[in-house]
Short mmCIF file of C-alpha atoms in Angstrom, two decimals:
data_model
loop_
_atom_site.label_atom_id
_atom_site.label_comp_id
_atom_site.label_asym_id
_atom_site.label_seq_id
_atom_site.Cartn_x
_atom_site.Cartn_y
_atom_site.Cartn_z
CA UNK A 18 13.25 24.60 -7.72
CA UNK A 19 12.27 21.92 -10.19
CA UNK A 20 13.08 23.13 -13.68
CA UNK A 21 13.36 19.94 -15.70
CA UNK A 22 12.17 16.37 -15.35
CA UNK A 23 13.68 13.43 -17.15
CA UNK A 24 11.21 10.58 -17.55
CA UNK A 25 12.49 7.01 -17.54
CA UNK A 26 10.37 3.91 -18.10
CA UNK A 27 11.02 0.86 -15.94
CA UNK A 28 8.92 -2.16 -16.89
CA UNK A 29 6.84 -3.76 -14.17
CA UNK A 30 7.18 -7.50 -13.56
CA UNK A 31 5.15 -9.87 -15.70
CA UNK A 32 1.57 -10.05 -14.43
CA UNK A 33 1.73 -6.89 -12.31
CA UNK A 34 -0.55 -4.62 -14.32
CA UNK A 35 -2.84 -3.12 -11.69
CA UNK A 36 -4.67 -0.04 -10.44
CA UNK A 37 -5.69 1.14 -6.99
CA UNK A 38 -2.43 -0.15 -5.47
CA UNK A 39 -0.24 1.73 -3.02
CA UNK A 40 3.47 2.35 -3.05
CA UNK A 41 6.09 4.08 -0.96
CA UNK A 42 9.84 4.33 -0.62
CA UNK A 43 11.38 2.09 2.07
CA UNK A 44 14.79 0.66 2.91
CA UNK A 45 16.10 -2.87 2.53
CA UNK A 46 17.85 -4.48 5.51
CA UNK A 47 21.21 -3.28 4.10
CA UNK A 48 19.90 0.28 3.65
CA UNK A 49 19.31 0.20 -0.12
CA UNK A 50 16.24 2.17 -1.25
CA UNK A 51 13.24 0.06 -2.25
CA UNK A 52 10.04 1.10 -3.99
CA UNK A 53 7.40 -1.13 -2.33
CA UNK A 54 4.03 -1.82 -4.04
CA UNK A 55 1.07 -3.42 -2.23
CA UNK A 56 -2.21 -4.82 -3.51
CA UNK A 57 -4.43 -3.34 -6.13
CA UNK A 58 -6.91 -4.62 -8.65
CA UNK A 59 -5.81 -6.43 -11.77
CA UNK A 60 -7.17 -8.34 -14.71
CA UNK A 61 -5.64 -11.47 -16.09
CA UNK A 62 -6.47 -12.70 -19.61
CA UNK A 63 -9.91 -14.30 -19.84
CA UNK A 64 -10.64 -13.58 -16.16
CA UNK A 65 -12.71 -10.97 -14.32
CA UNK A 66 -11.05 -8.10 -12.52
CA UNK A 67 -10.00 -8.97 -8.97
CA UNK A 68 -8.11 -7.45 -6.06
CA UNK A 69 -5.06 -8.96 -4.39
CA UNK A 70 -2.64 -8.34 -1.52
CA UNK A 71 0.61 -9.13 -3.32
CA UNK A 72 3.75 -7.18 -2.40
CA UNK A 73 6.42 -6.22 -4.90
CA UNK A 74 9.71 -4.40 -4.37
CA UNK A 75 11.76 -2.49 -6.91
CA UNK A 76 15.42 -2.11 -5.91
CA UNK A 77 16.34 1.40 -7.05
CA UNK A 78 20.08 0.70 -7.09
CA UNK A 79 19.97 -2.70 -8.79
CA UNK A 80 17.04 -1.66 -11.00
CA UNK A 81 15.25 -4.95 -10.51
CA UNK A 82 11.82 -6.16 -9.34
CA UNK A 83 11.02 -9.04 -7.03
CA UNK A 84 7.86 -10.34 -5.47
CA UNK A 85 8.03 -10.25 -1.68
CA UNK A 86 6.81 -13.54 -0.23
CA UNK A 87 5.38 -12.67 3.16
CA UNK A 88 4.59 -14.51 6.40
CA UNK A 89 1.88 -13.75 8.94
CA UNK A 90 -1.73 -12.80 8.33
CA UNK A 91 -1.72 -10.67 5.16
CA UNK A 92 -4.51 -8.14 4.63
CA UNK A 93 -7.48 -9.37 2.64
CA UNK A 94 -7.17 -8.60 -1.08
CA UNK A 95 -7.90 -4.90 -1.60
CA UNK A 96 -7.54 -1.87 -3.81
CA UNK A 97 -7.75 1.92 -3.31
CA UNK A 98 -6.30 1.45 0.19
CA UNK A 99 -3.56 3.70 1.57
CA UNK A 100 -0.08 2.92 2.85
CA UNK A 101 3.01 4.69 4.10
CA UNK A 102 6.35 3.71 5.54
CA UNK A 103 6.97 4.26 9.25
CA UNK A 104 9.72 3.41 11.72
CA UNK A 105 13.10 4.96 12.37
CA UNK A 106 14.70 2.75 9.73
CA UNK A 107 11.85 3.27 7.24
CA UNK A 108 11.37 -0.47 7.46
CA UNK A 109 7.67 -0.92 8.28
CA UNK A 110 4.80 -0.35 5.90
CA UNK A 111 1.40 0.45 7.41
CA UNK A 112 -1.66 -0.36 5.25
CA UNK A 113 -5.08 1.03 6.13
CA UNK A 114 -8.56 0.59 4.69
CA UNK A 115 -9.43 0.21 1.04
CA UNK A 116 -12.03 -1.75 -0.88
CA UNK A 117 -12.30 -5.50 -0.98
CA UNK A 118 -14.30 -6.92 -3.80
CA UNK A 119 -14.85 -9.41 -6.50
CA UNK A 120 -14.97 -6.89 -9.34
CA UNK A 121 -17.92 -8.38 -11.16
CA UNK A 122 -19.77 -5.12 -11.70
CA UNK A 123 -21.94 -5.52 -8.61
CA UNK A 124 -21.61 -2.68 -6.12
CA UNK A 125 -22.74 -5.12 -3.45
CA UNK A 126 -19.31 -6.71 -3.70
CA UNK A 127 -17.42 -3.44 -3.16
CA UNK A 128 -16.91 -3.23 0.58
CA UNK A 129 -14.74 -0.65 2.30
CA UNK A 130 -12.55 -1.61 5.22
CA UNK A 131 -11.11 0.11 8.27
CA UNK A 132 -8.45 -2.39 9.26
CA UNK A 133 -4.76 -1.73 9.94
CA UNK A 134 -1.92 -4.00 8.87
CA UNK A 135 1.84 -3.68 9.32
CA UNK A 136 4.45 -5.22 7.05
CA UNK A 137 7.85 -5.42 8.72
CA UNK A 138 10.00 -5.31 5.58
CA UNK A 139 13.25 -6.92 6.85
CA UNK A 140 11.36 -10.06 7.93
CA UNK A 141 8.54 -9.71 5.34
CA UNK A 142 6.07 -10.42 8.15
CA UNK A 143 2.53 -9.06 8.42
CA UNK A 144 0.94 -8.19 11.77
CA UNK A 145 -2.06 -6.23 13.03
CA UNK A 146 -1.44 -3.67 15.75
CA UNK A 147 -3.70 -3.08 18.72
CA UNK A 148 -5.48 0.24 18.20
CA UNK A 149 -7.35 2.27 20.80
CA UNK A 150 -9.82 5.12 20.54
CA UNK A 151 -12.58 5.64 17.99
CA UNK A 152 -11.37 4.40 14.60
CA UNK A 153 -11.92 6.39 11.40
CA UNK A 154 -14.91 5.28 9.34
CA UNK A 155 -14.43 2.60 6.68
CA UNK A 156 -13.22 3.99 3.38
CA UNK A 157 -11.27 3.61 0.18
CA UNK A 158 -9.69 6.17 -2.12
CA UNK A 159 -8.18 8.11 0.79
CA UNK A 160 -4.63 9.24 1.55
CA UNK A 161 -2.45 8.29 4.51
CA UNK A 162 0.48 10.44 5.62
CA UNK A 163 2.88 10.17 8.53
CA UNK A 164 3.36 13.41 10.48
CA UNK A 165 5.65 12.92 13.46
CA UNK A 166 4.14 10.05 15.47
CA UNK A 167 0.69 10.45 13.91
CA UNK A 168 -0.90 8.96 10.83
CA UNK A 169 -3.38 11.24 9.13
CA UNK A 170 -6.08 9.71 6.95
CA UNK A 171 -7.82 12.16 4.67
CA UNK A 172 -10.74 11.92 2.28
CA UNK A 173 -12.09 8.88 0.50
CA UNK A 174 -14.84 6.75 1.97
CA UNK A 175 -18.33 6.06 0.77
CA UNK A 176 -18.86 9.59 -0.58
CA UNK A 177 -17.62 10.88 2.78
CA UNK A 178 -14.97 13.51 2.11
CA UNK A 179 -14.40 14.69 5.67
CA UNK A 180 -10.91 14.17 7.11
CA UNK A 181 -10.24 11.57 9.77
CA UNK A 182 -7.24 11.20 12.02
CA UNK A 183 -5.71 8.21 13.71
CA UNK A 184 -2.93 8.39 16.28
CA UNK A 185 -0.38 5.63 16.00
CA UNK A 186 0.29 3.92 19.34
CA UNK A 187 3.73 2.36 19.79
#
């Protein structure tokens, strides 16, 4: 049982203040544990809020951050998306859905998505898998969990709180 927690503060990299991002624990090519952060909305001084698709990795053993420079077609900038690590080596991050927007206060700019992207962490390469079947409806603010060979998407959406499921095809 969990009886006591010890909090420790680790500063984020300069310019990485954000909300609506996703994160999960993955493994580096040499097996070290990495805390991987994707996307989110942020505000820079004297600029409006905006979403991005940046990837950061925190090396839990070395206690250091780095920005992951990726290849391939990255997802469009988004926030309130969901992500989880898959693969036998915990080396692939799947990103699904979220909101894309220019956060200027106009709800017309807040569009939900239903696209799937994979980030192969050892090569830092994005790809989009071929999916079959009826996809879940577009949404943001949902959760994504791996259960066996399935990915379960729950909640979120445009005020649609019903669960949706998507089977991962390998």
